[in-house]
Tab-separated table of C-alpha atoms and ligand atoms in Angstrom:
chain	number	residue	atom	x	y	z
A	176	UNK	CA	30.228	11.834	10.442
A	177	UNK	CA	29.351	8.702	7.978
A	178	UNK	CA	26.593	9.638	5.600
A	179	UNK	CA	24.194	7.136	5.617
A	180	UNK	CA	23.686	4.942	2.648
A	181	UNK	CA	20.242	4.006	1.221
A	182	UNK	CA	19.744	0.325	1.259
A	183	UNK	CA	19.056	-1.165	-2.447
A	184	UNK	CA	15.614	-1.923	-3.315
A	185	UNK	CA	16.854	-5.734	-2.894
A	186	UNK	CA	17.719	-4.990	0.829
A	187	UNK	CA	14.519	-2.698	1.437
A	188	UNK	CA	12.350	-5.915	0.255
A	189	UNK	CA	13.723	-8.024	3.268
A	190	UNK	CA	14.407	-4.921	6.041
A	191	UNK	CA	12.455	-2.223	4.617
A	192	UNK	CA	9.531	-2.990	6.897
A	193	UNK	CA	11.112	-4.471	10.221
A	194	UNK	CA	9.619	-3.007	13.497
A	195	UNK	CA	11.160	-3.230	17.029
A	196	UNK	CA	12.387	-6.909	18.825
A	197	UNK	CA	9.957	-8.513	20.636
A	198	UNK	CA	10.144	-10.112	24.107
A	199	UNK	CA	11.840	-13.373	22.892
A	200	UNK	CA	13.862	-11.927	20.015
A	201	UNK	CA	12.096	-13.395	17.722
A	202	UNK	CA	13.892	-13.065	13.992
A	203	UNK	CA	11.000	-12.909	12.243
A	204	UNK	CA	8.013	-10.725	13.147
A	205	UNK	CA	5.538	-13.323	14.419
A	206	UNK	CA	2.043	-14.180	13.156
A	207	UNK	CA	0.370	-11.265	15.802
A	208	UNK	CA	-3.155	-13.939	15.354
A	209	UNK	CA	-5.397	-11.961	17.841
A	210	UNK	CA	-8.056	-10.109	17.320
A	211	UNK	CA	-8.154	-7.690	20.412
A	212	UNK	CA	-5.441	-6.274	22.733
A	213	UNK	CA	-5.205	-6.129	26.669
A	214	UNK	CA	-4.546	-2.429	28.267
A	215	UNK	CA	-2.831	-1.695	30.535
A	216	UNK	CA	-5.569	-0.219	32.467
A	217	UNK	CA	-8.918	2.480	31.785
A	218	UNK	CA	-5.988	5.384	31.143
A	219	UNK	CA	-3.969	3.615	28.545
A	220	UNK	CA	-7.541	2.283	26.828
A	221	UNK	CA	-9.031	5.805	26.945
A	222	UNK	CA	-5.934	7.706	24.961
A	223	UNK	CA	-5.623	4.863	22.326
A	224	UNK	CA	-9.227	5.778	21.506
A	225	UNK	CA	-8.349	10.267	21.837
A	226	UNK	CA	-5.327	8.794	19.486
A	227	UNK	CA	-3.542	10.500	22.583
A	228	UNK	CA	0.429	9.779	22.971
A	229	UNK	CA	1.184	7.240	25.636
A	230	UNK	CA	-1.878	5.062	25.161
A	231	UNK	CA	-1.853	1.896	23.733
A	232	UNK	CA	-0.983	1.283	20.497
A	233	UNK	CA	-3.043	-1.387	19.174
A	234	UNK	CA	-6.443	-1.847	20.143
A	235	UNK	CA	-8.628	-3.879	17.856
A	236	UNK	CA	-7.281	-5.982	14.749
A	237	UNK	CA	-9.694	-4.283	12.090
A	238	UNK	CA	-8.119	-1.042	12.911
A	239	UNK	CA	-4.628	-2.582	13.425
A	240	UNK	CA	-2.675	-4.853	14.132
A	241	UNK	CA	1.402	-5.133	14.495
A	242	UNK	CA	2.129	-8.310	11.224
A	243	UNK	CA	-0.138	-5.965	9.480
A	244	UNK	CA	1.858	-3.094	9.922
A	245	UNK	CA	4.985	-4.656	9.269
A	246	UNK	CA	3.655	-5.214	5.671
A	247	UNK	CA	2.358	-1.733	5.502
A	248	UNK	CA	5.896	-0.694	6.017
A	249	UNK	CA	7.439	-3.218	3.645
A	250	UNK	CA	5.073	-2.104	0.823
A	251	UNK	CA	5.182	1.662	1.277
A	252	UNK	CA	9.611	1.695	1.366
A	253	UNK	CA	9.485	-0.516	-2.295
A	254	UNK	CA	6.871	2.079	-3.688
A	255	UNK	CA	8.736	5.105	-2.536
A	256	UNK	CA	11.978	3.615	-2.508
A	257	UNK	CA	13.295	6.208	-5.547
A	258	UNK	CA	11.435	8.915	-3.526
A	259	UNK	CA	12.810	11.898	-1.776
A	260	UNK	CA	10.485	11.737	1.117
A	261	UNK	CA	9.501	8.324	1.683
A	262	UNK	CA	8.491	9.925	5.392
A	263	UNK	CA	5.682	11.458	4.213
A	264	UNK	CA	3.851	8.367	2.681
A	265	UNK	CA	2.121	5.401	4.402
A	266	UNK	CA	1.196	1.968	3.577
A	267	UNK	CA	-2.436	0.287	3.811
A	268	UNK	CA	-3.302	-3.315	3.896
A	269	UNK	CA	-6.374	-4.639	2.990
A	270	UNK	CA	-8.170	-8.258	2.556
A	271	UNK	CA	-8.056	-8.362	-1.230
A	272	UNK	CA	-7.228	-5.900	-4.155
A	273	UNK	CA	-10.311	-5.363	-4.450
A	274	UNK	CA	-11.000	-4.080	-0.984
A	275	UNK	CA	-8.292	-1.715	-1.596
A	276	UNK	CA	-9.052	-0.561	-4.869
A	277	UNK	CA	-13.300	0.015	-3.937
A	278	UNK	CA	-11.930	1.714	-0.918
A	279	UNK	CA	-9.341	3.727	-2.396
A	280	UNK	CA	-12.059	5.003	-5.166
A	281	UNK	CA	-15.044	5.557	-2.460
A	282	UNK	CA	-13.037	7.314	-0.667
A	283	UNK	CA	-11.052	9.670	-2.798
A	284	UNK	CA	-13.696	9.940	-5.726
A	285	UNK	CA	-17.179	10.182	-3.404
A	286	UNK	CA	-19.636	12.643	-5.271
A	287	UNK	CA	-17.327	13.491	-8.176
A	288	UNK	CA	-16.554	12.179	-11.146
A	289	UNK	CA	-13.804	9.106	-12.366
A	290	UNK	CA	-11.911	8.575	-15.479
A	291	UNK	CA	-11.386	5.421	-15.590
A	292	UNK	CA	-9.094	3.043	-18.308
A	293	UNK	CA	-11.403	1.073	-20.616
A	294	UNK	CA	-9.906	-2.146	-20.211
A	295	UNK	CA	-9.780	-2.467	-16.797
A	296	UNK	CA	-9.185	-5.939	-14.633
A	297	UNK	CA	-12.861	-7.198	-14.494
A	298	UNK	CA	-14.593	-6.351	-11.168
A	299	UNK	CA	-12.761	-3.357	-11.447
A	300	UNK	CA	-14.118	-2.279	-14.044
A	301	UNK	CA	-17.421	-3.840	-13.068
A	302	UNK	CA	-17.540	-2.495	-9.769
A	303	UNK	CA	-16.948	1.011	-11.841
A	304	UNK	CA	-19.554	0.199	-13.977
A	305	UNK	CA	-22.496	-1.126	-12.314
A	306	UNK	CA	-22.313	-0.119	-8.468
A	307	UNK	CA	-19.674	3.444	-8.241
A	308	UNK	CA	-23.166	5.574	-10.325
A	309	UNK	CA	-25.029	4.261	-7.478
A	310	UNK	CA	-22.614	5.192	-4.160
A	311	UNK	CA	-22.842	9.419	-6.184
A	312	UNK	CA	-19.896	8.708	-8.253
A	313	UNK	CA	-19.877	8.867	-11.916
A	314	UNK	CA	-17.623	7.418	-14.499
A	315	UNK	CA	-16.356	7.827	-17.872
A	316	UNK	CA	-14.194	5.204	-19.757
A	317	UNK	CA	-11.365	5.791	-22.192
A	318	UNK	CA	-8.224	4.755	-23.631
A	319	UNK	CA	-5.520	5.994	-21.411
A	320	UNK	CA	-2.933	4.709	-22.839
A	321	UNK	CA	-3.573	7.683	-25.604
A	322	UNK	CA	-2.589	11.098	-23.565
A	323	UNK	CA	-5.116	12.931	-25.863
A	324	UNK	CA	-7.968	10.972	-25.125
A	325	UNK	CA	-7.051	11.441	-21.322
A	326	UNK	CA	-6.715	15.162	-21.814
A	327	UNK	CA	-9.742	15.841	-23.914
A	328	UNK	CA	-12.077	13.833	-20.960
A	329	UNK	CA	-10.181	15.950	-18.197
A	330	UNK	CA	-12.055	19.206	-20.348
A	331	UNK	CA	-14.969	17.479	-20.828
A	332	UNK	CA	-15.379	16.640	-17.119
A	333	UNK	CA	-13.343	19.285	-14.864
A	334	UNK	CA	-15.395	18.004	-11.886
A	335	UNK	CA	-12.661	15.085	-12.259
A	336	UNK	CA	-11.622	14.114	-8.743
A	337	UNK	CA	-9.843	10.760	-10.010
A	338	UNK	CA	-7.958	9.295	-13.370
A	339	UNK	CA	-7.669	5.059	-12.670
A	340	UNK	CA	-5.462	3.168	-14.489
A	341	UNK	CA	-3.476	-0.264	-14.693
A	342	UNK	CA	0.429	0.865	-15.367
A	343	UNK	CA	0.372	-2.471	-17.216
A	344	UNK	CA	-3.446	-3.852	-18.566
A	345	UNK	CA	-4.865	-7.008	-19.522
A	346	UNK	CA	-5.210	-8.356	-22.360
A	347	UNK	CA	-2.387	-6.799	-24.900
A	348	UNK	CA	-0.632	-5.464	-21.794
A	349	UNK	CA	-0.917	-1.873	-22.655
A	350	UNK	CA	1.647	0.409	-21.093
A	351	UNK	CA	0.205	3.991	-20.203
A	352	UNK	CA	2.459	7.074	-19.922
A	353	UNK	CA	1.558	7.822	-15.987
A	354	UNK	CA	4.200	10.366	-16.086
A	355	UNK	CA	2.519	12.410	-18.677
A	356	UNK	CA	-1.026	11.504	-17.241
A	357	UNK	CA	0.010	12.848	-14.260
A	358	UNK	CA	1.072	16.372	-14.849
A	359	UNK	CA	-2.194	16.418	-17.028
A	360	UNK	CA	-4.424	15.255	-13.422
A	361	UNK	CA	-1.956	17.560	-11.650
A	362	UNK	CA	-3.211	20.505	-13.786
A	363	UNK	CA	-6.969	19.676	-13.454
A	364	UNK	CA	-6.928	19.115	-9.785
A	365	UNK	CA	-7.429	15.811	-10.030
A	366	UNK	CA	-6.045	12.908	-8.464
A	367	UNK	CA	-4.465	9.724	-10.369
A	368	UNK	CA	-4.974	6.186	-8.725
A	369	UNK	CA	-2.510	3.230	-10.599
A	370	UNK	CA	-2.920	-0.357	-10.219
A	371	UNK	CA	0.858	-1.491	-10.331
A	372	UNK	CA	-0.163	-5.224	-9.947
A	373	UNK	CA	1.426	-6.440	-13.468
A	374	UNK	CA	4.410	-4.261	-12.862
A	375	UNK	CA	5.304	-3.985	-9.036
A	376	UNK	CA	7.912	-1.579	-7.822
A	377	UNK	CA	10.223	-3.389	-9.230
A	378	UNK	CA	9.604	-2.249	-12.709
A	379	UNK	CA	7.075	0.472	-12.160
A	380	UNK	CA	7.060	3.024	-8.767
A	381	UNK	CA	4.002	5.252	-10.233
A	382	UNK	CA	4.184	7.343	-7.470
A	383	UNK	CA	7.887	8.296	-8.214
A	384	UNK	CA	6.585	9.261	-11.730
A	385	UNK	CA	3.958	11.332	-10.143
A	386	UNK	CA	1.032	8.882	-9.445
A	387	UNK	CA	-0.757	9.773	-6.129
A	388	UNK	CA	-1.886	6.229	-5.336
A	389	UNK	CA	-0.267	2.936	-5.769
A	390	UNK	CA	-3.003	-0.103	-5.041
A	391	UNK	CA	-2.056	-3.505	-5.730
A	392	UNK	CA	-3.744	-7.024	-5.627
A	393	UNK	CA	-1.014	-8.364	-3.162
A	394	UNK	CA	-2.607	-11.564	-4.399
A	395	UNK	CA	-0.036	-11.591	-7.248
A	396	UNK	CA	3.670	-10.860	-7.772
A	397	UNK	CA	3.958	-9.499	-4.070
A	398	UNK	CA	2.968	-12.697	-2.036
A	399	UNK	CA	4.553	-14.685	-5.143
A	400	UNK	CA	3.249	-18.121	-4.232
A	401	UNK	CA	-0.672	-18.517	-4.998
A	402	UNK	CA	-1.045	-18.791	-1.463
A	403	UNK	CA	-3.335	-15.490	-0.261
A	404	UNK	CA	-5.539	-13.080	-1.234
A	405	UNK	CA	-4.457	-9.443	-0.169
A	406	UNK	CA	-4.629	-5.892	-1.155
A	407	UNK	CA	-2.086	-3.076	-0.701
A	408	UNK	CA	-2.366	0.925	-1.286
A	409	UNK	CA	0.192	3.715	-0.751
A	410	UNK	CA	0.159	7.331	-0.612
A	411	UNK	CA	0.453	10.562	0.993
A	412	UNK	CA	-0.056	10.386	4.522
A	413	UNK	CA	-1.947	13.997	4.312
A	414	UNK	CA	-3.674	12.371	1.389
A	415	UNK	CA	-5.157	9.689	3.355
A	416	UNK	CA	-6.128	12.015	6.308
A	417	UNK	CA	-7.963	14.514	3.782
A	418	UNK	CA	-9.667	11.404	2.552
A	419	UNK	CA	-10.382	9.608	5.614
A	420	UNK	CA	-9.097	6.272	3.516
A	421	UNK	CA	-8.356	5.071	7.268
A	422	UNK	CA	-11.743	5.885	8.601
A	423	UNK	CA	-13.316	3.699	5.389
A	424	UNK	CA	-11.190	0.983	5.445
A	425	UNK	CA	-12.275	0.976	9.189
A	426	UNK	CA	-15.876	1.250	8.773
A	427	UNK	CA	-15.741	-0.784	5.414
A	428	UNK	CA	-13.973	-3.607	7.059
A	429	UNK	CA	-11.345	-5.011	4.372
A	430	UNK	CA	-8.053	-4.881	6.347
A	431	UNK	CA	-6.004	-7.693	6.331
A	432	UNK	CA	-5.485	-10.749	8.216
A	433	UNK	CA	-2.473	-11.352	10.337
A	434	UNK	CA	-1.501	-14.472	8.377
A	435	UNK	CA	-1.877	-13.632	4.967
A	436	UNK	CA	-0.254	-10.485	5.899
A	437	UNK	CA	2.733	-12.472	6.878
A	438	UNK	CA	2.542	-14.547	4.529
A	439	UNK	CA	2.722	-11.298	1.802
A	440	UNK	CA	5.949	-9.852	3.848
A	441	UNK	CA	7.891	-12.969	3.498
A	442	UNK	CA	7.175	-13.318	-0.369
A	443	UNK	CA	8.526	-9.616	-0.438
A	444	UNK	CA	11.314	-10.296	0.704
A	445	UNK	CA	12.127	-12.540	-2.615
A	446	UNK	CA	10.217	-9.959	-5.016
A	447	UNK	CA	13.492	-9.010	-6.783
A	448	UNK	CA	15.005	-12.370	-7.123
A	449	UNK	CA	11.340	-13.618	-8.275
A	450	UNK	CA	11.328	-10.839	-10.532
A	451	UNK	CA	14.539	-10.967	-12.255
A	452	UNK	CA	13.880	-14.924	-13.024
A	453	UNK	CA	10.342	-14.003	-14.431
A	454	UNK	CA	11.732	-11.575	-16.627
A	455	UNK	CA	14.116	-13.575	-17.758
A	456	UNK	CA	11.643	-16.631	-18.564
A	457	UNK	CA	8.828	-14.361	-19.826
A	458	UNK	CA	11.320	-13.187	-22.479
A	459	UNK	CA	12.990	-16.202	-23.813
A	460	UNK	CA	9.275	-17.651	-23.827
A	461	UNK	CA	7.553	-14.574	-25.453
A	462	UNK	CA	10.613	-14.619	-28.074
A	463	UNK	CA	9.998	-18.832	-28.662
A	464	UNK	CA	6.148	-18.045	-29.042
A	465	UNK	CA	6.734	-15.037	-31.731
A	466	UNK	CA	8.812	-18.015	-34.081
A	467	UNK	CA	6.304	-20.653	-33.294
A	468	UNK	CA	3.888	-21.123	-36.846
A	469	UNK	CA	0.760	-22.204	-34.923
A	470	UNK	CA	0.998	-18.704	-32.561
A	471	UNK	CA	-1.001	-15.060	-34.744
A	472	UNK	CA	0.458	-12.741	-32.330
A	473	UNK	CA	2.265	-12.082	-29.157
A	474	UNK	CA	1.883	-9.358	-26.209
A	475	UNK	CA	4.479	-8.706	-24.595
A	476	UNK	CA	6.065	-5.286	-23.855
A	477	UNK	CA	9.234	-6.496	-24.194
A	478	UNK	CA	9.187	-7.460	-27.430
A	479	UNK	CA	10.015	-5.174	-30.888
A	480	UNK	CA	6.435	-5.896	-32.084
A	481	UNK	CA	4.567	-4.811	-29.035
A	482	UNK	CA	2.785	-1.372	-30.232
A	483	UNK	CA	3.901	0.138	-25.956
A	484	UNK	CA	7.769	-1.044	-26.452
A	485	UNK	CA	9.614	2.167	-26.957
A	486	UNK	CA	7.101	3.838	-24.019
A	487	UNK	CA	7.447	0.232	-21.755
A	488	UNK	CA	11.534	0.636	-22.215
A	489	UNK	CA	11.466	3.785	-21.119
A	490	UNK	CA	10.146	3.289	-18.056
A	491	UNK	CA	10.842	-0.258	-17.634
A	492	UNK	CA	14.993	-0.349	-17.102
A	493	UNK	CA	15.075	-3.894	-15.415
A	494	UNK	CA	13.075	-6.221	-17.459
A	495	UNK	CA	9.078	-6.446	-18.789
A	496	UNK	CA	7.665	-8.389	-16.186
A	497	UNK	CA	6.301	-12.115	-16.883
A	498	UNK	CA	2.668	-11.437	-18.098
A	499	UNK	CA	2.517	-12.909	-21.963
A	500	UNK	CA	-1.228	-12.383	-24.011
A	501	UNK	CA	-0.394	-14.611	-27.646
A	502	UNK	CA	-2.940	-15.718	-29.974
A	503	UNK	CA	-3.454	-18.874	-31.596
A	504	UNK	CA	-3.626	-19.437	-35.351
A	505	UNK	CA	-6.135	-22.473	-34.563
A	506	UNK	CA	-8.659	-19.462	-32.545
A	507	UNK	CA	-11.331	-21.150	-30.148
A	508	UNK	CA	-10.327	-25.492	-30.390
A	509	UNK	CA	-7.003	-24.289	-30.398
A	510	UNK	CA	-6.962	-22.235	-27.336
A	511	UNK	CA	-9.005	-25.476	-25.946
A	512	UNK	CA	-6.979	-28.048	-26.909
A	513	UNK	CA	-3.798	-26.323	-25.631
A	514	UNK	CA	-5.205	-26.075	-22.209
A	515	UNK	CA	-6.511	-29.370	-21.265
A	516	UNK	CA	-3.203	-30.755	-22.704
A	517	UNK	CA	-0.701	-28.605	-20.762
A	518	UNK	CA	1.262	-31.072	-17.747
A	519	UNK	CA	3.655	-28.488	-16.298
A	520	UNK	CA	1.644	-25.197	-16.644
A	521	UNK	CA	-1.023	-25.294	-13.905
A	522	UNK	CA	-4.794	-24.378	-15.996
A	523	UNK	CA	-6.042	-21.446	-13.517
A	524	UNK	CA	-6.914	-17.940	-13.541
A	525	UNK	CA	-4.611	-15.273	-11.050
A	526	UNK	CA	-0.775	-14.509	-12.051
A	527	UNK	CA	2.524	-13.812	-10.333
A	528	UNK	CA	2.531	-16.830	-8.509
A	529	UNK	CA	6.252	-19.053	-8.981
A	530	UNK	CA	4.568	-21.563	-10.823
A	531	UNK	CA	3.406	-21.015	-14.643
A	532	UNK	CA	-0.169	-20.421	-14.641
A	533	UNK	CA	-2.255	-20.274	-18.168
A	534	UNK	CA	-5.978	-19.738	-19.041
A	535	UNK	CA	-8.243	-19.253	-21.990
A	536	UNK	CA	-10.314	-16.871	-21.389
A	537	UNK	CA	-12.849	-17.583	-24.873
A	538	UNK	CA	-13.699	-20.472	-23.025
A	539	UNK	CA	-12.922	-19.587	-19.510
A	540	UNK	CA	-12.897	-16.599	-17.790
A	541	UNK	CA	-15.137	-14.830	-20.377
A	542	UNK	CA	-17.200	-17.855	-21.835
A	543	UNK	CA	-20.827	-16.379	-20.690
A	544	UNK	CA	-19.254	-12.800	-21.446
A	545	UNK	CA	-21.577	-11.195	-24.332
A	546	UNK	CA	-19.317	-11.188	-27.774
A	547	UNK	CA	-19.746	-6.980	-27.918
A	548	UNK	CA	-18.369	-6.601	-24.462
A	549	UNK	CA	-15.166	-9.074	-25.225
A	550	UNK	CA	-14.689	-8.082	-28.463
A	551	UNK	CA	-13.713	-4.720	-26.803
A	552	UNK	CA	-12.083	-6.108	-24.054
A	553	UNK	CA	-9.811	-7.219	-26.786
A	554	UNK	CA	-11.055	-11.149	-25.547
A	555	UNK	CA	-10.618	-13.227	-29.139
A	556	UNK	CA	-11.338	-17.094	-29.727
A	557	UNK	CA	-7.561	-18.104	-29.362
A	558	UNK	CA	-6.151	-15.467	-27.218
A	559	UNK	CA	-4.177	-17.048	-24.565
A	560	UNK	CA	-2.712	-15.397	-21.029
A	561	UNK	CA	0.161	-17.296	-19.458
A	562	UNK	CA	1.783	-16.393	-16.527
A	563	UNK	CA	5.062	-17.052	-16.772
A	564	UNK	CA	7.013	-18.662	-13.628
A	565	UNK	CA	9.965	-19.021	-12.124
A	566	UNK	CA	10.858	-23.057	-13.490
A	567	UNK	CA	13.583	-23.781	-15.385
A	568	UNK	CA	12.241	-22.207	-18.432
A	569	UNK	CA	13.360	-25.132	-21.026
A	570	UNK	CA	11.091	-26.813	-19.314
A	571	UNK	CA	7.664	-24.428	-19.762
A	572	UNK	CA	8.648	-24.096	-23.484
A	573	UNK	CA	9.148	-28.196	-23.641
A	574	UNK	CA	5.384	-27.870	-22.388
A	575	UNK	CA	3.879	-25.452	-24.381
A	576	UNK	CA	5.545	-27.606	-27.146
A	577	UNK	CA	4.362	-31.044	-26.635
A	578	UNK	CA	0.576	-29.072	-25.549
A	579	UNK	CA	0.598	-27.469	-28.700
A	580	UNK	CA	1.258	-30.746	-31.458
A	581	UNK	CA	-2.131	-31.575	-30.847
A	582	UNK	CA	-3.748	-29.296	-32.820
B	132	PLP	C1	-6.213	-9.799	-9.383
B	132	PLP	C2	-6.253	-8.369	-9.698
B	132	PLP	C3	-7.079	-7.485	-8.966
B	132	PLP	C4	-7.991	-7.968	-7.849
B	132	PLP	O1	-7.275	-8.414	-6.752
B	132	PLP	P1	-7.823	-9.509	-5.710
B	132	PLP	O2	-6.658	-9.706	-4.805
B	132	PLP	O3	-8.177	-10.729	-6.503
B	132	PLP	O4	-9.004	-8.925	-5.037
B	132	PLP	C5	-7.025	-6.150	-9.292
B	132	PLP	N1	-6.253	-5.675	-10.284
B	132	PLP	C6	-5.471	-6.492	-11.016
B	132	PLP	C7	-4.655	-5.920	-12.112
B	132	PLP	C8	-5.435	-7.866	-10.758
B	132	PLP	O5	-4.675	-8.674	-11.496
């Protein structure tokens, strides 16, 4: 008998999800845009409500629908792809990272207690912040990308039910050791959530390193082309059932729609290939920006000076991803000047799209932001994020060249 072979992770991106032929062969999965099904008749609509075999199997479009699922699929084979039983895992779409992240925490953390990263993306961490004390669920920040810190809040709070983290985290892109964090959470009973969004499966499987959940803004790196919004979350199947995730993403509403769900699948299936150029780029630009006199300092876990590298190339074997923080020299007009002078490099906030994206957040993002609250966000006067893309990349450092002589 042939032993099967695994599919690469290249082959998963574009097959890993695929779900039966449908009555025209279609060669894609089509765009399923409906939002409710026909049954068969009162039998076949009474089991798909008992969840009984032989009923229907879809039955509304917030609870499920078949693009959707496709995507589910897609997403939950790259996350356990280095796994031993990808079987036991599941995939969940939603309407936006943040739909899956708030419903991943409400649902896993209700009535206990989070430790959360300190430098969190934004309405993460506001959502943390201001609203989770409110729904019974109380928070405590730290720096997780120190193991001792992490360890020394696990004491301090053993009615932990979650640790949240970024595997990679705006602005200096800190790396955190999820492998180490999780055999801590493993120890205290409590569960660890990672936001892979900077990273994606690609680099970073955080459930292979002993992560429970994997939540992504699909938004990014997954759909690849600026053209959605989307969330996606894996884990345990049991998991999920012991936490009723289904029953709140249900009840909560943020599935997502057939089209952008499509839309996500199909940028999958070029993740690698998108990948592998952003590296590339991201690198040969983070390098250029390190020599340039006008540019203080660069972030970027690739490179010898970033205080995560030896941690980052550890985990890390294919490349650093194509997230760059750098600072300007010139601080606040600087950072100004650069942006409204860029032609190539679109001026706009999100990342992982194919284009090069760049924003300032002094004067952006984080101009009516309180100077206490950027200050430890790590937010200075001529810190700069670029997301690197997928152009020729003589051409985004030609750019950032000609954008930076005139100041
Ligand atoms: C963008 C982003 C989010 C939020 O995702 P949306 O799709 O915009 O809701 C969450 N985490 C990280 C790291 C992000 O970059």
């Amino acid at each position: 008998m042939k032993t099967k072979i695994k599919p690469t992770f290249e082959s998963a991106a574009i097959h890993g999800g695929k779900g039966n032929k449908d009555q025209y062969g279609s060669h894609t999965t089509p765009i399923y845009q409906t939002s409710t099904y026909v049954f068969d008749n009162v039998e076949s609509g009474a089991k798909a409500f008992r969840h009984e075999e032989g009923g229907a199997s879809h039955v509304y479009s917030r609870l499920g629908n078949p693009t959707v699922e496709e995507l589910e699929r897609t997403v939950c084979a790259l996350e356990t792809y280095s796994l031993n039983d990808p079987e036991h895992y599941q995939g969940m779409a939603f309407g936006s990272g943040m739909a899956a992240i708030t419903t991943g925490i409400i649902s896993m953390a209700k009535g206990g207690h989070v430790i959360a990263q300190n430098d969190l993306y934004g309405c993460t961490s506001q959502f943390l912040k201001e609203e989770a004390p409110g729904m019974g669920i109380s928070v405590s920040f730290v720096d997780t990308s120190d193991i001792f810190m992490v360890e020394m809040d696990l004491k301090k709070h053993p009615e932990t039910k979650l640790v949240y983290l970024e595997s990679i985290a705006n602005p200096t892109l800190k790396v955190s050791d999820v492998k180490a964090i999780a055999q801590l959470c493993e120890s205290h009973g409590a569960l660890l959530m990672v936001d892979n969004t900077f990273a994606t499966p690609y680099h970073i499987q955080p459930l292979e390193l002993g992560a429970d959940v994997t939540v992504h803004s699909s938004t990014k790196y997954m759909g690849g082309h600026g053209t959605l919004i989307g969330g996606v979350m894996v884990a345990k199947k049991e998991l999920f059932e012991e936490a009723q995730t289904f029953l709140y993403r249900k009840n909560l509403g943020g599935i997502a729609g057939p089209m952008d769900a499509w839309l996500t699948t199909n940028g999958l299936k070029t993740l690698p290939l998108r990948m592998k150029q952003h590296n590339e780029n991201a690198m040969k630009v983070a390098q250029w920006l390190e020599d340039h006199p006008k540019v203080d300092r660069v972030f970027y876990p690739g490179l010898k000076s970033h205080p995560h590298h030896k941690l980052a190339s550890s985990i890390m074997k294919k490349g650093f991803g194509g997230m760059i923080t750098f600072e300007l020299k010139g601080g606040f007009d600087a950072g100004v000047s650069l942006m409204n002078n860029v032609k190539l490099c679109s001026l706009a906030v999100s990342l992982g799209a194919v284009d090069s994206l760049i924003q300032h957040p002094a004067s952006m993002t984080h101009s009516i932001v309180d100077e206490e609250i950027k200050k430890a966000a790590g937010i200075t006067d001529g810190l700069v994020r670029l997301s690197v893309g997928i152009e020729g990349v003589e051409d985004i450092i030609a750019d950032l060249e000609q954008a930076m002589g005139n100041f």
